[in-house]
mmCIF file of C-alpha atoms and ligand atoms in Angstrom:
data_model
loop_
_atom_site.group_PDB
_atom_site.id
_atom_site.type_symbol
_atom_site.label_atom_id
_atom_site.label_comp_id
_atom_site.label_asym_id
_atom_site.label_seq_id
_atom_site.Cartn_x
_atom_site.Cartn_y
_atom_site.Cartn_z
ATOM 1 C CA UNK A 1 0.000 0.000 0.000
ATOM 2 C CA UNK A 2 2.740 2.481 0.852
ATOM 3 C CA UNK A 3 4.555 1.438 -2.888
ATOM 4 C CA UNK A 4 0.839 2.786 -3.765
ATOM 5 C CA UNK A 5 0.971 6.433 -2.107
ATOM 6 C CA UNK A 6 4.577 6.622 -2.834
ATOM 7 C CA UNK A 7 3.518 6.503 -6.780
ATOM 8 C CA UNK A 8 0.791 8.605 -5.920
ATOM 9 C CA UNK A 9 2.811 11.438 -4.108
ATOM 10 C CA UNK A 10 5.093 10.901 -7.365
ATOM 11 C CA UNK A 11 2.380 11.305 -9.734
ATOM 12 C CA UNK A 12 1.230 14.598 -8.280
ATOM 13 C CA UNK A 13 4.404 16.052 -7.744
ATOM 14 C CA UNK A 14 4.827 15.633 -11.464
ATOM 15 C CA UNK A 15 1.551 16.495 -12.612
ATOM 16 C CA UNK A 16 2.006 19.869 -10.155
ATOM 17 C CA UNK A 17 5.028 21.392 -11.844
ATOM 18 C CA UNK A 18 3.112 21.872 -15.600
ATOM 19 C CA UNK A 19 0.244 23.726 -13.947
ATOM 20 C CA UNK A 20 0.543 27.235 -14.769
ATOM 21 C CA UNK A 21 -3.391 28.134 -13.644
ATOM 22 C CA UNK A 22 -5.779 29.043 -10.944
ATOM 23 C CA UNK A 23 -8.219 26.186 -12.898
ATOM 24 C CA UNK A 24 -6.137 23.572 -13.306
ATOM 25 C CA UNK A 25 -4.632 23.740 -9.967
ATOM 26 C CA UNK A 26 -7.994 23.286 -8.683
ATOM 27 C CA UNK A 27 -8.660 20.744 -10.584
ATOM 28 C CA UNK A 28 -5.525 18.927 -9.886
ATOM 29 C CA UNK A 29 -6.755 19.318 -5.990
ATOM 30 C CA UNK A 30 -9.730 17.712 -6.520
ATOM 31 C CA UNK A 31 -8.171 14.682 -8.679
ATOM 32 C CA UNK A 32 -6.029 13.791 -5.886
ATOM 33 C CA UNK A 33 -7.493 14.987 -2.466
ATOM 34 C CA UNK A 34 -11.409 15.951 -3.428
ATOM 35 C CA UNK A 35 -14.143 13.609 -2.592
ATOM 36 C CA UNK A 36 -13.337 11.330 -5.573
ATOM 37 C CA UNK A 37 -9.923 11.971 -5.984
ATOM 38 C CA UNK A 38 -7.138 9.317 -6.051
ATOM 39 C CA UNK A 39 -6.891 9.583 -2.167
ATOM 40 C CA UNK A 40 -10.518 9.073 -1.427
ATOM 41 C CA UNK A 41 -10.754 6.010 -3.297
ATOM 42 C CA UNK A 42 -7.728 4.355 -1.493
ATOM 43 C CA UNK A 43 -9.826 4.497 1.650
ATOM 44 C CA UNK A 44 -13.211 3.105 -0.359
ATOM 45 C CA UNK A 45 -10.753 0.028 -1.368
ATOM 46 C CA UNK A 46 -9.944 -0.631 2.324
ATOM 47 C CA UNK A 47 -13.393 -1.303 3.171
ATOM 48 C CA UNK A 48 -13.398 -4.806 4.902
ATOM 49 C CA UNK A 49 -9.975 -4.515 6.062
ATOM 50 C CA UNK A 50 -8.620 -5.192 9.527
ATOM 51 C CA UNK A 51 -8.789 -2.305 11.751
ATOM 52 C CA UNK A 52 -4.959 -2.010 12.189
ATOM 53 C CA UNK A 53 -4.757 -2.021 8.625
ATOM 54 C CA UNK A 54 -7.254 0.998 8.182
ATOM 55 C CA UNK A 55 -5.657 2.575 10.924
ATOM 56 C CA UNK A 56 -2.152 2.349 9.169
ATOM 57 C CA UNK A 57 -3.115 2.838 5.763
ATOM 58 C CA UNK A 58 -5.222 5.844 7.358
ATOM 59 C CA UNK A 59 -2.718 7.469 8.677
ATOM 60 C CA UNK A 60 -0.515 7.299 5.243
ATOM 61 C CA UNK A 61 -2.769 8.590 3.537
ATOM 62 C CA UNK A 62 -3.604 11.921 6.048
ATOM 63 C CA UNK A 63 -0.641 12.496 5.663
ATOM 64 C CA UNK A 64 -0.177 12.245 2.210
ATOM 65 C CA UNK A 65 -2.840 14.116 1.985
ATOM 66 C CA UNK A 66 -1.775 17.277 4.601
ATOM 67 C CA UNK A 67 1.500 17.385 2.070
ATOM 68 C CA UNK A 68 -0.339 17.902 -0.660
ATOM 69 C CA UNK A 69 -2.832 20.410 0.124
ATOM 70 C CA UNK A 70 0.304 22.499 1.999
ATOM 71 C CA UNK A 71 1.910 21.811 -1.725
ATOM 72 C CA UNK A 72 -1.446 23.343 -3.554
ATOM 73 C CA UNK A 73 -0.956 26.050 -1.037
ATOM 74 C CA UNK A 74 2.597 27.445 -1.573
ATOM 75 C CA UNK A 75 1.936 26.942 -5.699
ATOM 76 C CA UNK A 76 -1.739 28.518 -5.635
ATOM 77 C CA UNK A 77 -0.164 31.875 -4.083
ATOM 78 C CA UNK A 78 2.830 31.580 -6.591
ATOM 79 C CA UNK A 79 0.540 31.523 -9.558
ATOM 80 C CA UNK A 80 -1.201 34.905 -7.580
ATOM 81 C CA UNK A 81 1.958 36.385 -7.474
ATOM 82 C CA UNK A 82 2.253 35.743 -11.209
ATOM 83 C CA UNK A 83 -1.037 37.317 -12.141
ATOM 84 C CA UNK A 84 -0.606 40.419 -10.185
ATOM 85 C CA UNK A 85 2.495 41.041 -11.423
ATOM 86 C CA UNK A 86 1.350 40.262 -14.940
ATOM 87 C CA UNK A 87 -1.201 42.575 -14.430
ATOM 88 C CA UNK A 88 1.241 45.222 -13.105
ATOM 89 C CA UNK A 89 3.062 45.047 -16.442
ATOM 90 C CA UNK A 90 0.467 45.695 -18.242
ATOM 91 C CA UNK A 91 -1.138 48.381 -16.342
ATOM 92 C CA UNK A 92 2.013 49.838 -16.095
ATOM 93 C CA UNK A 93 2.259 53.883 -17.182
ATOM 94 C CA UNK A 94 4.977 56.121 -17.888
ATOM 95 C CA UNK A 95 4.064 59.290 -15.707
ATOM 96 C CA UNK A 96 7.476 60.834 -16.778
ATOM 97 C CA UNK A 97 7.031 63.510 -19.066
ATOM 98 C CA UNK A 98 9.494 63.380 -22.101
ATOM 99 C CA UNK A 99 12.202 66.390 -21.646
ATOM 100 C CA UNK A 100 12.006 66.694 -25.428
ATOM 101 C CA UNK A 101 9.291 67.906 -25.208
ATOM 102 C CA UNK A 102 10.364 71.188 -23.465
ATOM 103 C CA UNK A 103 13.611 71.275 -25.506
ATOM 104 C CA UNK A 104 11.564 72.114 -27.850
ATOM 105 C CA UNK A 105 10.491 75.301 -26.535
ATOM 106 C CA UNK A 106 13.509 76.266 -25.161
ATOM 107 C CA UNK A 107 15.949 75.470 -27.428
ATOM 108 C CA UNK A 108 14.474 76.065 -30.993
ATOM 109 C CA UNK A 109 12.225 78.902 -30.069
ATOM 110 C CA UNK A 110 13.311 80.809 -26.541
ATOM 111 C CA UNK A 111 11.151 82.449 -24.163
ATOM 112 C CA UNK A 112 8.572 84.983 -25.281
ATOM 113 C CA UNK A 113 9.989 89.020 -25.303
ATOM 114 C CA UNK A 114 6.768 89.677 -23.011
ATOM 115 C CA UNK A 115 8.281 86.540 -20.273
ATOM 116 C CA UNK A 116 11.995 87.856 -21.021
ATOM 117 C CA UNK A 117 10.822 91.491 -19.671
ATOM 118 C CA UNK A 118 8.546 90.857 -17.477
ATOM 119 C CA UNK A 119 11.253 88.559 -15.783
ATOM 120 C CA UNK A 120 13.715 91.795 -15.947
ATOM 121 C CA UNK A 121 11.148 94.344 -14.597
ATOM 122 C CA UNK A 122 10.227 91.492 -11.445
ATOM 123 C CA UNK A 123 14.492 90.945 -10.817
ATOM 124 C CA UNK A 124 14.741 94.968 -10.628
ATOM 125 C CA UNK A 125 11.812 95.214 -8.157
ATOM 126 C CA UNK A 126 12.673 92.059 -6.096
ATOM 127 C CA UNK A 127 16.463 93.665 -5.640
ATOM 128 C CA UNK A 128 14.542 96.996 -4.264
ATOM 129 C CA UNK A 129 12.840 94.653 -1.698
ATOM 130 C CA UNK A 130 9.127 94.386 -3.570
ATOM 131 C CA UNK A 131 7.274 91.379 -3.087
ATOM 132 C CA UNK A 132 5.592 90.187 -6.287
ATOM 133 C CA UNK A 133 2.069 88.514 -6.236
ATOM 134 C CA UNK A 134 -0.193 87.414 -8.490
ATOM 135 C CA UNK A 135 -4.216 87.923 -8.835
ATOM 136 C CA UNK A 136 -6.702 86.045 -10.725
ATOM 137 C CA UNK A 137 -7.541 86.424 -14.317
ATOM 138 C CA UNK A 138 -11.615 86.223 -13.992
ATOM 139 C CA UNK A 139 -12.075 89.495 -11.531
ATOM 140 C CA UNK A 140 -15.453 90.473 -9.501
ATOM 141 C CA UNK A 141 -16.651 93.635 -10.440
ATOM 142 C CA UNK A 142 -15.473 94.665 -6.168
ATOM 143 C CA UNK A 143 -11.625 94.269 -7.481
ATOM 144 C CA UNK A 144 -11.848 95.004 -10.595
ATOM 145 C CA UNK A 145 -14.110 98.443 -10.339
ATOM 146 C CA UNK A 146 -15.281 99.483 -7.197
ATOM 147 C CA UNK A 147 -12.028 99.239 -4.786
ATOM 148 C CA UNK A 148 -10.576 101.059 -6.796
ATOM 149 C CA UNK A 149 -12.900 103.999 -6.516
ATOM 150 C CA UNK A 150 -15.014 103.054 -9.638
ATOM 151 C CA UNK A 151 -18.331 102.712 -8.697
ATOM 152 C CA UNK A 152 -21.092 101.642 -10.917
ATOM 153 C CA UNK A 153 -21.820 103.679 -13.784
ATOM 154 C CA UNK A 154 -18.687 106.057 -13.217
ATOM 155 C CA UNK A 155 -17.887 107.124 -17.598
ATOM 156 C CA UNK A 156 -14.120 105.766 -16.485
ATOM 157 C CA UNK A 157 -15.645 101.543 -17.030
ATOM 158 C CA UNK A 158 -16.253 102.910 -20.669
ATOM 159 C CA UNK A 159 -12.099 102.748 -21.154
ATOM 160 C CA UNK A 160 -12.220 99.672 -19.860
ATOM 161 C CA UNK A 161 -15.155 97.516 -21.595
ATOM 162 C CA UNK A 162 -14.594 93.796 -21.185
ATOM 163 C CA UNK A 163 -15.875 90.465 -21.389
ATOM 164 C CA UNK A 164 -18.338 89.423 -18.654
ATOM 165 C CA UNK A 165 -19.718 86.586 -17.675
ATOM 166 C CA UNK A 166 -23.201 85.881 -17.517
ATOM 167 C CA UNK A 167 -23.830 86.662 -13.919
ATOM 168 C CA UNK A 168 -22.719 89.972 -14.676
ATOM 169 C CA UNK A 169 -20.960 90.132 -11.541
ATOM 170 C CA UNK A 170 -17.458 88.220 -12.591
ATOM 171 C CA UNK A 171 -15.473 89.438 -15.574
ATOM 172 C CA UNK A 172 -12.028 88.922 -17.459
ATOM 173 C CA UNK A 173 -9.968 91.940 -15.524
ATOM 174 C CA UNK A 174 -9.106 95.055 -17.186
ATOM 175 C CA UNK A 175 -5.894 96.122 -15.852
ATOM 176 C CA UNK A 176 -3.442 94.432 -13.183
ATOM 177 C CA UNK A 177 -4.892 97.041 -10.552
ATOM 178 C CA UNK A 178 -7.641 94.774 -8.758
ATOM 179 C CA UNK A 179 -3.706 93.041 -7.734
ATOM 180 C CA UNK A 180 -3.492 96.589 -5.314
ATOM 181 C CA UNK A 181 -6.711 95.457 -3.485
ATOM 182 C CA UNK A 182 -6.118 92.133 -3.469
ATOM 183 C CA UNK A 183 -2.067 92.880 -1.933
ATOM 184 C CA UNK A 184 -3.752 95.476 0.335
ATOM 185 C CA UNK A 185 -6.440 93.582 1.502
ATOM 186 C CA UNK A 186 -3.832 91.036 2.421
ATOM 187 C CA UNK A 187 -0.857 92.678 4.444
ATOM 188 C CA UNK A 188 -0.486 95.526 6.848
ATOM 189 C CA UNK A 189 1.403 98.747 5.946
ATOM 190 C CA UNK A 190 4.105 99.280 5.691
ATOM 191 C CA UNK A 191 4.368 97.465 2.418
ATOM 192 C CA UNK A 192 5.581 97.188 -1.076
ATOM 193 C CA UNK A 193 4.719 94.547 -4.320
ATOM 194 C CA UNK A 194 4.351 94.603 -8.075
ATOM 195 C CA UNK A 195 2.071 92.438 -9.891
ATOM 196 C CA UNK A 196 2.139 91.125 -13.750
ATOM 197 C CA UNK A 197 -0.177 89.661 -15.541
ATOM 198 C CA UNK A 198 -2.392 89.407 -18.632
ATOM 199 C CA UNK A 199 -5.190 91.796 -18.936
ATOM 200 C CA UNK A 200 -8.283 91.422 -21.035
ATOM 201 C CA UNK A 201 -10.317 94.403 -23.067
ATOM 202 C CA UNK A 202 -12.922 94.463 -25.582
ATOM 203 C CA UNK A 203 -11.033 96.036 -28.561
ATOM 204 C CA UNK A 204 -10.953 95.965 -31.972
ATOM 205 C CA UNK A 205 -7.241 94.734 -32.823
ATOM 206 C CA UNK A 206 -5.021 96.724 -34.789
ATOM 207 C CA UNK A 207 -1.262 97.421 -34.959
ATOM 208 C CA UNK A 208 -0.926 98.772 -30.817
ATOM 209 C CA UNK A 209 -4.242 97.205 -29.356
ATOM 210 C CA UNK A 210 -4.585 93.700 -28.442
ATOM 211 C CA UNK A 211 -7.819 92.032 -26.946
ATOM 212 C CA UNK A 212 -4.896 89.888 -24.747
ATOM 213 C CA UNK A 213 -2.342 92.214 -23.328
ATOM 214 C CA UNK A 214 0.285 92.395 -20.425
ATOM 215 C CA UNK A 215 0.827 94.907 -17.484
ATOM 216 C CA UNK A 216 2.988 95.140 -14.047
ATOM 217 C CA UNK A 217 1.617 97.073 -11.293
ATOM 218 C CA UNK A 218 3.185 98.202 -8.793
ATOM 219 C CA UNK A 219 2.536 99.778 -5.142
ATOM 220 C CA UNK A 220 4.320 101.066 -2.008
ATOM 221 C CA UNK A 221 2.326 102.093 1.340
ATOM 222 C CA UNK A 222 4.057 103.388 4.208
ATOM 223 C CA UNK A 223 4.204 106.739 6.042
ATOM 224 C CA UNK A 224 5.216 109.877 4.534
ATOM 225 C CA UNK A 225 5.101 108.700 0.879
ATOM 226 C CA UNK A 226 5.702 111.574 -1.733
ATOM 227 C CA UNK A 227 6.239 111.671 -5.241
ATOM 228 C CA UNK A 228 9.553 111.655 -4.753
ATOM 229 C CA UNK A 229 9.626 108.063 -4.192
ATOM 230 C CA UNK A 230 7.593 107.102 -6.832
ATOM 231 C CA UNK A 231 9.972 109.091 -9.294
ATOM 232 C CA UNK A 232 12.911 107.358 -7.576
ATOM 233 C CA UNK A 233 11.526 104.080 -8.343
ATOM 234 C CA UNK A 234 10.212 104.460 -12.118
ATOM 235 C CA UNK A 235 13.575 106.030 -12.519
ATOM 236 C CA UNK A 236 15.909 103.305 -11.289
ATOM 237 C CA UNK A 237 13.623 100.662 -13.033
ATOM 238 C CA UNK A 238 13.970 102.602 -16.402
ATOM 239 C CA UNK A 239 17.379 102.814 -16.040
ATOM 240 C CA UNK A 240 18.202 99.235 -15.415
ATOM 241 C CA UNK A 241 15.533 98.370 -18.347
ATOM 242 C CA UNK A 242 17.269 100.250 -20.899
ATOM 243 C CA UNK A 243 20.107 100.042 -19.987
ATOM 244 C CA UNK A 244 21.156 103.912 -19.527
ATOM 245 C CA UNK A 245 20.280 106.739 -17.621
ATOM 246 C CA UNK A 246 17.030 108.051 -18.310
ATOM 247 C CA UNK A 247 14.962 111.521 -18.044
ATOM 248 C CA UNK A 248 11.486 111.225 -17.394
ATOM 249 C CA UNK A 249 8.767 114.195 -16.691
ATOM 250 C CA UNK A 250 5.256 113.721 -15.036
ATOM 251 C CA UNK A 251 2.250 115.328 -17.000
ATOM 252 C CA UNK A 252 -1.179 115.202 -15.456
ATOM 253 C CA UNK A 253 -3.213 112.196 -16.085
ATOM 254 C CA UNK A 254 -6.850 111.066 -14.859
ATOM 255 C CA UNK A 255 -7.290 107.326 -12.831
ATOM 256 C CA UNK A 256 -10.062 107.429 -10.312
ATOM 257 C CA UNK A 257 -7.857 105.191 -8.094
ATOM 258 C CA UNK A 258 -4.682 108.296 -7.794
ATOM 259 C CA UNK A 259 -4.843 111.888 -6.629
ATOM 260 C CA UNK A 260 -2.724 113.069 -7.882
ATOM 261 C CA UNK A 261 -2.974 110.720 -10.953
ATOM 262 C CA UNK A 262 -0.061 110.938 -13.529
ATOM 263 C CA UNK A 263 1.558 109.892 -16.477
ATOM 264 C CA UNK A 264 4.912 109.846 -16.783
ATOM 265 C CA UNK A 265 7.443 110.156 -19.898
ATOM 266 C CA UNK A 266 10.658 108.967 -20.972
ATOM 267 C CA UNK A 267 12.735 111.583 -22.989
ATOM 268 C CA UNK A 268 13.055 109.012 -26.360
ATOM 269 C CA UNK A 269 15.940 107.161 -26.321
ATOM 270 C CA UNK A 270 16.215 107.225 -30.265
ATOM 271 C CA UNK A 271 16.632 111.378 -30.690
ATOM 272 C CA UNK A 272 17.354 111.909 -27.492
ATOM 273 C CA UNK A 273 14.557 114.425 -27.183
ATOM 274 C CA UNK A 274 15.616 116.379 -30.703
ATOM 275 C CA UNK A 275 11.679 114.492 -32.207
ATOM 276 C CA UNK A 276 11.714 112.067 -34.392
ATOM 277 C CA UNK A 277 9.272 109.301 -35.999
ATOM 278 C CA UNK A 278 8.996 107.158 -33.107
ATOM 279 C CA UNK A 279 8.062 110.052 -30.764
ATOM 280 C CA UNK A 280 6.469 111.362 -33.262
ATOM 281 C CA UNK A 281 8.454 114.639 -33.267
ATOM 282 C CA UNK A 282 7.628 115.439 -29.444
ATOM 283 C CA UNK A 283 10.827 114.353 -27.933
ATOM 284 C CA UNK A 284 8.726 112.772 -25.141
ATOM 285 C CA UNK A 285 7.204 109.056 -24.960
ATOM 286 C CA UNK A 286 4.148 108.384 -23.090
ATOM 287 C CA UNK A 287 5.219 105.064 -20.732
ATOM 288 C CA UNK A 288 4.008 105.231 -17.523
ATOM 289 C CA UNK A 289 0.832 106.257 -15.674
ATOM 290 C CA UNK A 290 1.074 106.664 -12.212
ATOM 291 C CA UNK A 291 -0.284 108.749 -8.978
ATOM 292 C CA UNK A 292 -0.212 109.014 -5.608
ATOM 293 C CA UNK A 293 -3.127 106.273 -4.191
ATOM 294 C CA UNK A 294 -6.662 107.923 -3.603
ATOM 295 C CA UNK A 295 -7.968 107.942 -0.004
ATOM 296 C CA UNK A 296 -10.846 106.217 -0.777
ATOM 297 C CA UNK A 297 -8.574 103.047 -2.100
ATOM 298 C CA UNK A 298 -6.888 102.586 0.507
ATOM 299 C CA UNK A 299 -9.521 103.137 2.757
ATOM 300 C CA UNK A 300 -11.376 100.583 1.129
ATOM 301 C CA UNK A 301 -8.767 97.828 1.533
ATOM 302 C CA UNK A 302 -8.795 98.929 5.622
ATOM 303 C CA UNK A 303 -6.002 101.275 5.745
ATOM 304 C CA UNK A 304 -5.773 103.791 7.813
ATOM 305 C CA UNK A 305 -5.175 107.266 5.533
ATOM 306 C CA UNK A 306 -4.373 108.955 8.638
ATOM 307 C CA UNK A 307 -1.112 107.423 8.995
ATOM 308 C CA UNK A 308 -0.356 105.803 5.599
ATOM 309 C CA UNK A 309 -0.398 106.833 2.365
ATOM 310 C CA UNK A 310 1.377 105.008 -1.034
ATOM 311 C CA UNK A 311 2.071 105.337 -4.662
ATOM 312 C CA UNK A 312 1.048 103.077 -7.886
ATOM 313 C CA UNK A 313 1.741 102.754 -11.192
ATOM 314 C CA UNK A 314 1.157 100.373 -13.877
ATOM 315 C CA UNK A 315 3.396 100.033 -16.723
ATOM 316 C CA UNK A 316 2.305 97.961 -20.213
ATOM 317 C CA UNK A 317 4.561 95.198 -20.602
ATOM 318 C CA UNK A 318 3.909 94.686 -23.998
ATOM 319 C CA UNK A 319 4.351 98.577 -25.021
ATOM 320 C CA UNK A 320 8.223 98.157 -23.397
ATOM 321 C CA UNK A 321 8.805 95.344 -25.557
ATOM 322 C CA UNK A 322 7.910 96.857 -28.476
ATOM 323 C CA UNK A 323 9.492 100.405 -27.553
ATOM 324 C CA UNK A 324 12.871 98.139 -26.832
ATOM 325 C CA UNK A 325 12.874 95.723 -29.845
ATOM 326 C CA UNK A 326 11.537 98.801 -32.195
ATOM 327 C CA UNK A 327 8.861 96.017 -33.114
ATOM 328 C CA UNK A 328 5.703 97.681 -34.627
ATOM 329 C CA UNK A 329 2.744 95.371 -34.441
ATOM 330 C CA UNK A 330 1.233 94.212 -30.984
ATOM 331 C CA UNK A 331 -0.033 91.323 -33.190
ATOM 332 C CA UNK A 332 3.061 90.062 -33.302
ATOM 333 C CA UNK A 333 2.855 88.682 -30.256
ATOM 334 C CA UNK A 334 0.205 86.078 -30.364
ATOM 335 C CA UNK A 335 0.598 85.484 -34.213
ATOM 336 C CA UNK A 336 1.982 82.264 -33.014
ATOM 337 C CA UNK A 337 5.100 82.522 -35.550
ATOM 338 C CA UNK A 338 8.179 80.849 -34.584
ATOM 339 C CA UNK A 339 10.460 83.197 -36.256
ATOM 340 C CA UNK A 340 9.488 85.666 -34.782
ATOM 341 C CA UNK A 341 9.756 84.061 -31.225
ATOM 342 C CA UNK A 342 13.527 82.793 -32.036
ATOM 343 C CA UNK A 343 14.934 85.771 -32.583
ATOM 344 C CA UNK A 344 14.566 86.628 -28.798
ATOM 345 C CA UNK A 345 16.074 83.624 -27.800
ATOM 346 C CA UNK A 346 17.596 83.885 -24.150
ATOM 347 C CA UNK A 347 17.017 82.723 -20.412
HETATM 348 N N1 LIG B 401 -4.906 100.458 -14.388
HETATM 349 C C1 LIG B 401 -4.640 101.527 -15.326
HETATM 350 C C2 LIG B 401 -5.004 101.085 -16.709
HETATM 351 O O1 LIG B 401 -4.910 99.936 -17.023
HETATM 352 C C3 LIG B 401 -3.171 101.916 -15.267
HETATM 353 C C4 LIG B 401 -2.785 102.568 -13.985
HETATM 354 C C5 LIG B 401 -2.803 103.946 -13.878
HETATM 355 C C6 LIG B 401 -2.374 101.830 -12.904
HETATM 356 C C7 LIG B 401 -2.420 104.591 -12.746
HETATM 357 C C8 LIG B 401 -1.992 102.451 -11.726
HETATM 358 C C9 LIG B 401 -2.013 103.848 -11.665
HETATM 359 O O2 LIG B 401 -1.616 101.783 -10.653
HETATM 360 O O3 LIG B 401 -1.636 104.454 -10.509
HETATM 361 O O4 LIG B 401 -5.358 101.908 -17.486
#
């Protein structure tokens, strides 16, 4: 009988190693240890045996039978293994993104002239100790209008028509200023930031307006602020954008958000203030418009006027580019045309 499990254990141990499935390993179970396996029968034969004999022959056979299901087991979680890593491989994703993909950008066409001086303008700032924040692109009318001492119906929201959205209540912001309220509504005085970003208008294109355009603004609050200090500071960024020494001169301007509101003016860098075609024979280019912050903004944003005051300016991004690189189509800059991106190539 024990030549007879021996063959048995044999048999299975063979038969084991080719099974590669869940199935057949189950199946292979039940051939040899189910209720009419190989095993079970054994025990049917010994019916009508002596009782030592059963007892014996039981006992083989248990444990013959222990051994193999420990076998199934160990090769049932071995074939689970398999799957789930099978399934790993196949399931498997790449969540690297390919660096050519960037090269491309970078190395064939550069950054855009709008990144490349906007990048400039934040460096000079940031070495002045200005923070620089950022604001959303979809304004509420609060930000966009009304902080800054535009209330509803003022004739200054005619300048500044602009896409709304259907609640009438959110809109695509006009200017960079709503980044003043936002930066004031968000630190104490004394303080100082400038904040680029694209700004949004409703305007028929042509060859200097853009529906999509970019501007920096800028603002200091702290005690005893004069004009001074703003001049200082448009001055010394000026300087360092173009590279020489500049003169500029302050002409009154109208913002409902500065009293006194300003614009300021470079003396042209290409005459040197003789007049020529791209100052159009004043001598003077309009650049800048600035002012000393209106009570009621700052008041507004919760600061106290008695003690603080500020200046702000906000300078067109995409103007400096084209004043720099003597380019003379804003529509340039979205046209999407490689060449025209390449030949600004730097980092
Ligand atoms: N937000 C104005 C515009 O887009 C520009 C401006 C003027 C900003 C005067 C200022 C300022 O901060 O003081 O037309």
């Amino acid at each position: 009988m024990s030549k007879k499990t021996e063959q048995i254990k044999a048999d299975f141990l063979k038969a084991i190693e080719t099974v590669r499935t869940q199935p057949d390993l189950a199946k292979l179970k039940a051939d040899f240890i189910g209720k009419k396996g190989v095993l079970s029968e054994i025990l049917k034969e010994m019916k009508g045996q002596p009782p030592e004999i059963i007892r014996e022959i039981g006992q083989v056979v248990n444990q013959l039978k222990t051994e193999i299901e420990k076998t199934v087991d160990d090769k049932m979680k071995k074939i689970e293994a398999a799957v789930i890593n099978e399934k790993l491989k196949r399931e498997r994703i790449d969540v690297s993104l390919r660096e050519s993909l960037f090269d491309r950008g970078l190395t064939d066409a550069g950054y855009h002239p709008v990144t490349l001086i906007q990048r400039e303008v934040e460096d000079v700032f940031t070495s002045m100790g200005f923070e620089i924040l950022d604001g959303p692109h979809i304004e509420d009318d609060y930000h966009n209008f009304v902080a800054l001492n535009i209330p509803k119906h003022h004739p200054a929201r005619d300048m500044q028509d602009t896409f709304w959205f259907s609640d009438l209540k959110h809109l695509l912001r006009t200017h960079t200023s709503p980044i003043q309220v936002r930066g004031m509504e968000s630190r104490k005085p004394p303080f100082k930031f400038v904040g680029p970003g694209k700004v949004f208008r409703n305007e028929a294109t042509d060859a200097s307006h853009e529906m999509v355009f970019h501007q920096i603004e800028g603002m200091m609050v702290d005690e005893n602020i004069t004009v001074s200090h703003l001049i200082y500071f448009m001055k010394t960024l000026l300087s360092e954008i173009f590279g020489r020494s500049v003169e500029v001169r302050l002409r009154p301007g109208f913002f409902p958000f500065v009293e006194p509101g300003f614009e300021l003016d470079i003396k042209c860098l290409i005459c040197g203030g003789k007049g020529c075609s791209v100052c159009k024979h004043q001598g003077w280019l309009e650049l800048l418009p600035c002012g000393m912050v209106h009570p009621n903004v700052l008041t507004y944003s919760g600061i106290d006027i008695k003690r603080y005051n500020g200046f702000a300016f906000g300078l067109g991004l995409d103007r400096l580019v084209m004043m720099r690189y003597g380019i003379d189509d804003i529509r340039h800059f979205h046209g999407g045309d490689l060449r025209f991106i390449r030949q600004f190539k730097s980092c």
